[in-house]
Coordinates of C-alpha atoms in Angstrom, one line a residue:
M1 CA -111.8 -58.0 45.7
L2 CA -110.0 -61.3 46.7
Y3 CA -113.1 -63.1 48.0
S4 CA -116.4 -63.4 46.1
E5 CA -119.6 -63.0 48.0
S6 CA -120.5 -66.7 47.8
T7 CA -117.4 -67.9 49.6
F8 CA -117.7 -65.1 52.2
S9 CA -121.3 -66.0 53.0
S10 CA -120.6 -69.7 53.2
L11 CA -117.8 -69.0 55.6
N12 CA -120.0 -66.8 57.8
T13 CA -123.2 -68.7 58.3
P14 CA -125.8 -66.9 60.5
S15 CA -125.5 -69.4 63.3
L16 CA -121.8 -69.1 63.3
L17 CA -122.0 -65.3 63.3
I18 CA -124.5 -65.4 66.2
L19 CA -122.2 -67.8 68.1
R20 CA -119.2 -65.6 67.5
N21 CA -121.1 -62.5 68.6
W22 CA -122.2 -64.3 71.8
V23 CA -118.7 -65.4 72.6
R24 CA -117.3 -62.0 71.9
S25 CA -119.9 -60.2 74.0
G26 CA -119.5 -62.8 76.8
L27 CA -115.7 -62.3 76.8
F28 CA -116.2 -58.6 76.8
L29 CA -118.6 -58.8 79.7
M30 CA -116.3 -61.0 81.7
L31 CA -113.4 -58.7 81.1
L32 CA -115.6 -55.7 82.1
I33 CA -116.7 -57.5 85.3
L34 CA -113.2 -58.5 86.1
A35 CA -112.0 -55.0 85.7
T36 CA -114.8 -53.3 87.6
V37 CA -115.0 -55.6 90.6
P38 CA -111.6 -54.8 92.1
L39 CA -112.1 -51.1 91.4
T40 CA -115.5 -51.1 93.2
I41 CA -114.0 -53.0 96.1
F42 CA -111.1 -50.6 96.3
A43 CA -113.4 -47.6 96.1
L44 CA -115.7 -49.0 98.8
L45 CA -112.7 -49.7 101.1
S46 CA -111.2 -46.3 100.6
W47 CA -114.6 -44.7 101.2
K48 CA -115.1 -46.7 104.4
L49 CA -111.6 -45.7 105.7
E50 CA -112.2 -42.1 104.9
S51 CA -115.6 -42.1 106.6
Q52 CA -114.1 -43.8 109.7
M53 CA -111.2 -41.4 110.0
P54 CA -111.9 -38.5 112.3
T55 CA -112.3 -35.1 110.6
E56 CA -109.7 -32.4 111.0
N57 CA -112.3 -29.9 112.2

């Protein structure tokens, strides 16, 4: 192995790991929200248009 356990543990302190996990999850959540909001709006709009259109029967 290139890195020994001591240098690896000193590089990744628990607080730094927690901070990195928070940032990563926050970015993932923001990307998820940014991706789902337009899709939900588009789905709601298309559903409204379909419900407003007169049926063929």
